[in-house]
PDB file of C-alpha atoms in Angstrom:
ATOM      1  CA  UNK A   1     125.452 182.912 148.256  1.00 81.00           C
ATOM      2  CA  UNK A   2     123.232 179.881 147.638  1.00 86.00           C
ATOM      3  CA  UNK A   3     122.099 179.063 144.115  1.00 88.00           C
ATOM      4  CA  UNK A   4     119.362 176.739 142.853  1.00 92.00           C
ATOM      5  CA  UNK A   5     119.430 175.640 139.212  1.00 90.00           C
ATOM      6  CA  UNK A   6     116.688 173.719 137.377  1.00 92.00           C
ATOM      7  CA  UNK A   7     117.629 172.098 134.066  1.00 88.00           C
ATOM      8  CA  UNK A   8     115.575 170.146 131.553  1.00 84.00           C
ATOM      9  CA  UNK A   9     116.241 167.873 128.607  1.00 78.00           C
ATOM     10  CA  UNK A  10     117.346 170.781 126.441  1.00 85.00           C
ATOM     11  CA  UNK A  11     120.648 170.711 128.321  1.00 88.00           C
ATOM     12  CA  UNK A  12     121.505 167.289 126.863  1.00 89.00           C
ATOM     13  CA  UNK A  13     120.337 167.758 123.289  1.00 90.00           C
ATOM     14  CA  UNK A  14     123.588 169.367 122.037  1.00 89.00           C
ATOM     15  CA  UNK A  15     125.449 166.294 123.310  1.00 88.00           C
ATOM     16  CA  UNK A  16     123.376 164.054 121.065  1.00 89.00           C
ATOM     17  CA  UNK A  17     120.782 162.730 123.498  1.00 90.00           C
ATOM     18  CA  UNK A  18     117.209 162.487 122.185  1.00 91.00           C
ATOM     19  CA  UNK A  19     114.576 165.041 123.057  1.00 90.00           C
ATOM     20  CA  UNK A  20     111.508 164.055 125.049  1.00 91.00           C
ATOM     21  CA  UNK A  21     109.479 164.195 121.827  1.00 92.00           C
ATOM     22  CA  UNK A  22     111.937 161.827 120.116  1.00 93.00           C
ATOM     23  CA  UNK A  23     111.781 159.322 122.980  1.00 94.00           C
ATOM     24  CA  UNK A  24     107.992 159.537 122.995  1.00 95.00           C
ATOM     25  CA  UNK A  25     107.784 158.906 119.251  1.00 95.00           C
ATOM     26  CA  UNK A  26     109.977 155.820 119.519  1.00 95.00           C
ATOM     27  CA  UNK A  27     107.891 154.517 122.430  1.00 96.00           C
ATOM     28  CA  UNK A  28     104.566 155.179 120.729  1.00 95.00           C
ATOM     29  CA  UNK A  29     105.465 153.816 117.295  1.00 95.00           C
ATOM     30  CA  UNK A  30     107.968 151.081 118.144  1.00 94.00           C
ATOM     31  CA  UNK A  31     110.484 152.185 115.537  1.00 91.00           C
ATOM     32  CA  UNK A  32     113.464 149.777 115.587  1.00 92.00           C
ATOM     33  CA  UNK A  33     112.296 148.218 118.858  1.00 95.00           C
ATOM     34  CA  UNK A  34     112.553 144.439 119.273  1.00 95.00           C
ATOM     35  CA  UNK A  35     111.557 141.961 121.963  1.00 95.00           C
ATOM     36  CA  UNK A  36     113.871 139.325 123.411  1.00 94.00           C
ATOM     37  CA  UNK A  37     112.975 135.903 124.792  1.00 92.00           C
ATOM     38  CA  UNK A  38     113.693 137.119 128.347  1.00 93.00           C
ATOM     39  CA  UNK A  39     110.835 139.650 127.934  1.00 91.00           C
ATOM     40  CA  UNK A  40     113.229 142.588 127.665  1.00 94.00           C
ATOM     41  CA  UNK A  41     113.166 145.041 124.766  1.00 96.00           C
ATOM     42  CA  UNK A  42     116.145 146.282 122.810  1.00 95.00           C
ATOM     43  CA  UNK A  43     116.884 148.593 119.920  1.00 94.00           C
ATOM     44  CA  UNK A  44     117.860 147.487 116.408  1.00 87.00           C
ATOM     45  CA  UNK A  45     117.754 143.727 117.086  1.00 89.00           C
ATOM     46  CA  UNK A  46     116.058 141.051 119.187  1.00 89.00           C
ATOM     47  CA  UNK A  47     115.888 137.261 119.451  1.00 91.00           C
ATOM     48  CA  UNK A  48     112.196 136.566 120.045  1.00 91.00           C
ATOM     49  CA  UNK A  49     110.528 135.082 116.924  1.00 89.00           C
ATOM     50  CA  UNK A  50     107.181 136.349 118.193  1.00 86.00           C
ATOM     51  CA  UNK A  51     108.637 139.751 119.014  1.00 90.00           C
ATOM     52  CA  UNK A  52     107.063 141.721 116.145  1.00 91.00           C
ATOM     53  CA  UNK A  53     103.552 140.710 117.236  1.00 90.00           C
ATOM     54  CA  UNK A  54     104.373 141.570 120.854  1.00 92.00           C
ATOM     55  CA  UNK A  55     105.726 145.002 119.952  1.00 94.00           C
ATOM     56  CA  UNK A  56     102.698 145.666 117.754  1.00 94.00           C
ATOM     57  CA  UNK A  57     100.300 144.881 120.619  1.00 94.00           C
ATOM     58  CA  UNK A  58     102.215 147.022 123.096  1.00 96.00           C
ATOM     59  CA  UNK A  59     102.316 149.905 120.631  1.00 96.00           C
ATOM     60  CA  UNK A  60      98.574 149.609 119.943  1.00 95.00           C
ATOM     61  CA  UNK A  61      97.915 149.641 123.700  1.00 95.00           C
ATOM     62  CA  UNK A  62     100.091 152.710 124.229  1.00 96.00           C
ATOM     63  CA  UNK A  63      98.493 154.532 121.332  1.00 96.00           C
ATOM     64  CA  UNK A  64      95.083 153.883 122.883  1.00 95.00           C
ATOM     65  CA  UNK A  65      96.341 155.333 126.157  1.00 95.00           C
ATOM     66  CA  UNK A  66      97.836 158.228 124.205  1.00 95.00           C
ATOM     67  CA  UNK A  67      94.359 159.136 122.970  1.00 94.00           C
ATOM     68  CA  UNK A  68      93.240 159.211 126.584  1.00 92.00           C
ATOM     69  CA  UNK A  69      96.014 161.639 127.490  1.00 94.00           C
ATOM     70  CA  UNK A  70      95.256 163.817 124.474  1.00 93.00           C
ATOM     71  CA  UNK A  71      91.607 164.029 125.497  1.00 92.00           C
ATOM     72  CA  UNK A  72      92.548 164.904 129.065  1.00 91.00           C
ATOM     73  CA  UNK A  73      94.676 167.816 127.899  1.00 93.00           C
ATOM     74  CA  UNK A  74      92.279 168.962 125.180  1.00 92.00           C
ATOM     75  CA  UNK A  75      91.994 172.351 126.890  1.00 93.00           C
ATOM     76  CA  UNK A  76      95.775 172.752 126.487  1.00 92.00           C
ATOM     77  CA  UNK A  77      96.409 172.158 122.758  1.00 87.00           C
ATOM     78  CA  UNK A  78     100.150 172.698 123.123  1.00 91.00           C
ATOM     79  CA  UNK A  79     100.429 169.993 125.793  1.00 92.00           C
ATOM     80  CA  UNK A  80     101.563 166.911 123.887  1.00 92.00           C
ATOM     81  CA  UNK A  81     101.589 163.310 125.070  1.00 95.00           C
ATOM     82  CA  UNK A  82     104.965 162.197 126.436  1.00 95.00           C
ATOM     83  CA  UNK A  83     106.385 158.845 127.452  1.00 95.00           C
ATOM     84  CA  UNK A  84     106.133 159.720 131.147  1.00 95.00           C
ATOM     85  CA  UNK A  85     102.360 160.147 130.780  1.00 96.00           C
ATOM     86  CA  UNK A  86     102.194 156.704 129.220  1.00 96.00           C
ATOM     87  CA  UNK A  87     104.428 155.124 131.858  1.00 96.00           C
ATOM     88  CA  UNK A  88     102.246 156.561 134.606  1.00 94.00           C
ATOM     89  CA  UNK A  89      99.028 155.300 133.025  1.00 93.00           C
ATOM     90  CA  UNK A  90     100.485 151.865 132.299  1.00 94.00           C
ATOM     91  CA  UNK A  91     101.668 151.608 135.893  1.00 93.00           C
ATOM     92  CA  UNK A  92      98.212 152.491 137.185  1.00 91.00           C
ATOM     93  CA  UNK A  93      96.641 149.956 134.851  1.00 90.00           C
ATOM     94  CA  UNK A  94      99.043 147.154 135.783  1.00 92.00           C
ATOM     95  CA  UNK A  95      98.863 147.802 139.521  1.00 92.00           C
ATOM     96  CA  UNK A  96      95.074 147.775 139.448  1.00 90.00           C
ATOM     97  CA  UNK A  97      94.895 144.595 137.365  1.00 89.00           C
ATOM     98  CA  UNK A  98      97.372 142.806 139.632  1.00 89.00           C
ATOM     99  CA  UNK A  99      95.613 143.921 142.801  1.00 85.00           C
ATOM    100  CA  UNK A 100      98.861 145.496 143.992  1.00 85.00           C
ATOM    101  CA  UNK A 101      97.054 148.753 144.707  1.00 84.00           C
ATOM    102  CA  UNK A 102      93.334 149.248 145.206  1.00 84.00           C
ATOM    103  CA  UNK A 103      91.943 152.406 143.643  1.00 84.00           C
ATOM    104  CA  UNK A 104      88.174 152.358 143.068  1.00 88.00           C
ATOM    105  CA  UNK A 105      88.442 155.626 141.138  1.00 86.00           C
ATOM    106  CA  UNK A 106      90.163 153.702 138.333  1.00 85.00           C
ATOM    107  CA  UNK A 107      87.261 151.283 137.922  1.00 87.00           C
ATOM    108  CA  UNK A 108      85.237 153.282 135.349  1.00 89.00           C
ATOM    109  CA  UNK A 109      88.369 154.135 133.377  1.00 87.00           C
ATOM    110  CA  UNK A 110      89.583 150.546 133.170  1.00 88.00           C
ATOM    111  CA  UNK A 111      86.095 149.326 132.317  1.00 89.00           C
ATOM    112  CA  UNK A 112      85.901 151.761 129.404  1.00 89.00           C
ATOM    113  CA  UNK A 113      89.314 150.678 128.117  1.00 90.00           C
ATOM    114  CA  UNK A 114      88.835 146.943 128.537  1.00 89.00           C
ATOM    115  CA  UNK A 115      86.953 146.274 125.246  1.00 92.00           C
ATOM    116  CA  UNK A 116      89.695 148.022 123.249  1.00 93.00           C
ATOM    117  CA  UNK A 117      92.450 146.241 125.150  1.00 91.00           C
ATOM    118  CA  UNK A 118      90.826 142.846 124.698  1.00 90.00           C
ATOM    119  CA  UNK A 119      90.433 143.568 120.976  1.00 92.00           C
ATOM    120  CA  UNK A 120      94.152 144.339 120.761  1.00 92.00           C
ATOM    121  CA  UNK A 121      94.935 141.011 122.411  1.00 89.00           C
ATOM    122  CA  UNK A 122      92.487 139.074 120.235  1.00 86.00           C
ATOM    123  CA  UNK A 123      93.900 140.549 117.029  1.00 81.00           C
ATOM    124  CA  UNK A 124      97.518 140.314 118.162  1.00 74.00           C
ATOM    125  CA  UNK A 125      98.322 137.129 116.290  1.00 69.00           C
ATOM    126  CA  UNK A 126      99.334 135.088 119.345  1.00 70.00           C
ATOM    127  CA  UNK A 127      98.501 131.433 119.754  1.00 69.00           C
ATOM    128  CA  UNK A 128      95.189 131.303 121.712  1.00 70.00           C
ATOM    129  CA  UNK A 129      96.769 128.982 124.262  1.00 71.00           C
ATOM    130  CA  UNK A 130      99.538 131.469 124.954  1.00 77.00           C
ATOM    131  CA  UNK A 131      97.665 134.724 124.488  1.00 82.00           C
ATOM    132  CA  UNK A 132      98.549 137.440 126.970  1.00 88.00           C
ATOM    133  CA  UNK A 133      96.075 138.513 129.605  1.00 88.00           C
ATOM    134  CA  UNK A 134      95.233 142.176 130.132  1.00 90.00           C
ATOM    135  CA  UNK A 135      97.638 142.229 133.078  1.00 91.00           C
ATOM    136  CA  UNK A 136     100.421 140.687 130.993  1.00 92.00           C
ATOM    137  CA  UNK A 137      99.938 143.293 128.285  1.00 93.00           C
ATOM    138  CA  UNK A 138     100.101 146.133 130.815  1.00 93.00           C
ATOM    139  CA  UNK A 139     103.184 144.603 132.435  1.00 94.00           C
ATOM    140  CA  UNK A 140     104.861 144.181 129.048  1.00 94.00           C
ATOM    141  CA  UNK A 141     104.073 147.801 128.206  1.00 96.00           C
ATOM    142  CA  UNK A 142     105.617 148.942 131.478  1.00 95.00           C
ATOM    143  CA  UNK A 143     108.830 147.017 130.743  1.00 95.00           C
ATOM    144  CA  UNK A 144     108.782 148.177 127.127  1.00 97.00           C
ATOM    145  CA  UNK A 145     108.745 151.870 128.049  1.00 97.00           C
ATOM    146  CA  UNK A 146     111.504 151.491 130.624  1.00 96.00           C
ATOM    147  CA  UNK A 147     113.706 149.469 128.262  1.00 96.00           C
ATOM    148  CA  UNK A 148     113.236 151.751 125.267  1.00 96.00           C
ATOM    149  CA  UNK A 149     114.018 154.880 127.279  1.00 95.00           C
ATOM    150  CA  UNK A 150     117.097 153.626 129.105  1.00 93.00           C
ATOM    151  CA  UNK A 151     118.529 151.992 126.006  1.00 93.00           C
ATOM    152  CA  UNK A 152     118.008 155.222 124.079  1.00 93.00           C
ATOM    153  CA  UNK A 153     119.965 157.084 126.747  1.00 90.00           C
ATOM    154  CA  UNK A 154     122.684 154.548 127.573  1.00 87.00           C
ATOM    155  CA  UNK A 155     125.212 155.695 124.991  1.00 84.00           C
ATOM    156  CA  UNK A 156     127.786 158.025 126.499  1.00 84.00           C
ATOM    157  CA  UNK A 157     128.042 161.477 124.936  1.00 86.00           C
ATOM    158  CA  UNK A 158     130.535 164.197 125.746  1.00 84.00           C
ATOM    159  CA  UNK A 159     129.587 167.389 127.560  1.00 86.00           C
ATOM    160  CA  UNK A 160     132.530 169.634 126.673  1.00 89.00           C
ATOM    161  CA  UNK A 161     130.130 172.449 125.806  1.00 91.00           C
ATOM    162  CA  UNK A 162     129.132 172.554 129.493  1.00 91.00           C
ATOM    163  CA  UNK A 163     132.575 173.817 130.530  1.00 90.00           C
ATOM    164  CA  UNK A 164     131.249 177.281 131.403  1.00 91.00           C
ATOM    165  CA  UNK A 165     128.495 175.724 133.507  1.00 89.00           C
ATOM    166  CA  UNK A 166     131.042 173.594 135.376  1.00 90.00           C
ATOM    167  CA  UNK A 167     133.125 176.726 135.977  1.00 90.00           C
ATOM    168  CA  UNK A 168     130.049 178.485 137.339  1.00 89.00           C
ATOM    169  CA  UNK A 169     129.295 175.630 139.750  1.00 88.00           C
ATOM    170  CA  UNK A 170     132.924 175.591 140.884  1.00 89.00           C
ATOM    171  CA  UNK A 171     132.928 179.321 141.705  1.00 88.00           C
ATOM    172  CA  UNK A 172     134.294 179.710 145.254  1.00 86.00           C
ATOM    173  CA  UNK A 173     131.989 182.652 145.878  1.00 88.00           C
ATOM    174  CA  UNK A 174     129.036 180.294 145.883  1.00 87.00           C
ATOM    175  CA  UNK A 175     128.355 178.750 149.265  1.00 86.00           C
ATOM    176  CA  UNK A 176     126.031 176.094 147.922  1.00 88.00           C
ATOM    177  CA  UNK A 177     124.756 175.090 144.490  1.00 89.00           C
ATOM    178  CA  UNK A 178     121.699 172.832 144.277  1.00 90.00           C
ATOM    179  CA  UNK A 179     120.948 171.490 140.819  1.00 90.00           C
ATOM    180  CA  UNK A 180     117.649 169.855 140.024  1.00 89.00           C
ATOM    181  CA  UNK A 181     117.534 167.985 136.721  1.00 86.00           C
ATOM    182  CA  UNK A 182     114.501 166.553 134.975  1.00 83.00           C
ATOM    183  CA  UNK A 183     116.720 164.449 132.741  1.00 82.00           C
ATOM    184  CA  UNK A 184     116.942 160.677 132.773  1.00 83.00           C
ATOM    185  CA  UNK A 185     120.392 160.709 131.154  1.00 85.00           C
ATOM    186  CA  UNK A 186     123.581 160.955 133.281  1.00 85.00           C
ATOM    187  CA  UNK A 187     125.301 163.639 131.194  1.00 89.00           C
ATOM    188  CA  UNK A 188     125.437 166.250 133.932  1.00 88.00           C
ATOM    189  CA  UNK A 189     126.786 163.842 136.560  1.00 87.00           C
ATOM    190  CA  UNK A 190     129.386 162.456 134.172  1.00 88.00           C
ATOM    191  CA  UNK A 191     130.490 165.971 133.189  1.00 89.00           C
ATOM    192  CA  UNK A 192     130.890 166.961 136.835  1.00 89.00           C
ATOM    193  CA  UNK A 193     133.007 163.890 137.538  1.00 88.00           C
ATOM    194  CA  UNK A 194     135.197 164.591 134.511  1.00 87.00           C
ATOM    195  CA  UNK A 195     135.664 168.149 135.783  1.00 86.00           C
ATOM    196  CA  UNK A 196     136.687 166.952 139.243  1.00 87.00           C
ATOM    197  CA  UNK A 197     133.626 168.366 140.971  1.00 85.00           C
ATOM    198  CA  UNK A 198     132.436 166.661 144.120  1.00 83.00           C
ATOM    199  CA  UNK A 199     128.698 166.360 144.432  1.00 83.00           C
ATOM    200  CA  UNK A 200     126.011 164.369 146.220  1.00 82.00           C
ATOM    201  CA  UNK A 201     123.311 162.825 144.040  1.00 80.00           C
ATOM    202  CA  UNK A 202     121.542 160.691 146.624  1.00 78.00           C
ATOM    203  CA  UNK A 203     123.062 157.399 145.482  1.00 77.00           C
ATOM    204  CA  UNK A 204     125.661 155.295 147.245  1.00 76.00           C
ATOM    205  CA  UNK A 205     128.908 153.932 145.873  1.00 76.00           C
ATOM    206  CA  UNK A 206     128.675 151.506 142.915  1.00 76.00           C
ATOM    207  CA  UNK A 207     128.367 147.795 143.666  1.00 81.00           C
ATOM    208  CA  UNK A 208     129.387 145.653 140.696  1.00 78.00           C
ATOM    209  CA  UNK A 209     128.856 148.670 138.475  1.00 72.00           C
ATOM    210  CA  UNK A 210     125.354 149.380 139.807  1.00 72.00           C
ATOM    211  CA  UNK A 211     124.441 152.294 142.045  1.00 65.00           C
TER     212      UNK A 211
END
């Protein structure tokens, strides 16, 4: 017998990982998010004196994009903005501004957003000689989302409550078990390793702790 299992973020919530809505709120409001002088973002502390202004501009930019997402899904009132929506839009914006990818369909959208984005930059409190460009803001926002999400998920939490699921996957009567996870946290993989389950996740062996 072959089994296919699809799991979402609800699987990790009992372990203490944040829900999608919690991650989105932190991304959109910048709660306890700080910038560092190497342009990375961290939680609870940072070393960039100009970090608060940078975070404020990124948050304002993301909230403007959030309004765009909300309008797009206006026919689905229960469809809320999430951080993946924002990451996708920011990526499109940055790639278009940099010339990395040409997409004429984005022209009208970017043109309509540009006055708001330039106002965010003008009111951001940066020295005029060092003020970010539109591309720099979009690039910062892209890094900001990635950093906030992975740092929010980096703490290791136990998955003892998944023991019955591990037992199910280990069942010898099952010829093949394919598990598709929408999660960005490694709880499931770590739980399988702790339970002695062999599995293929598409990554190679670690090199200096990185896979």
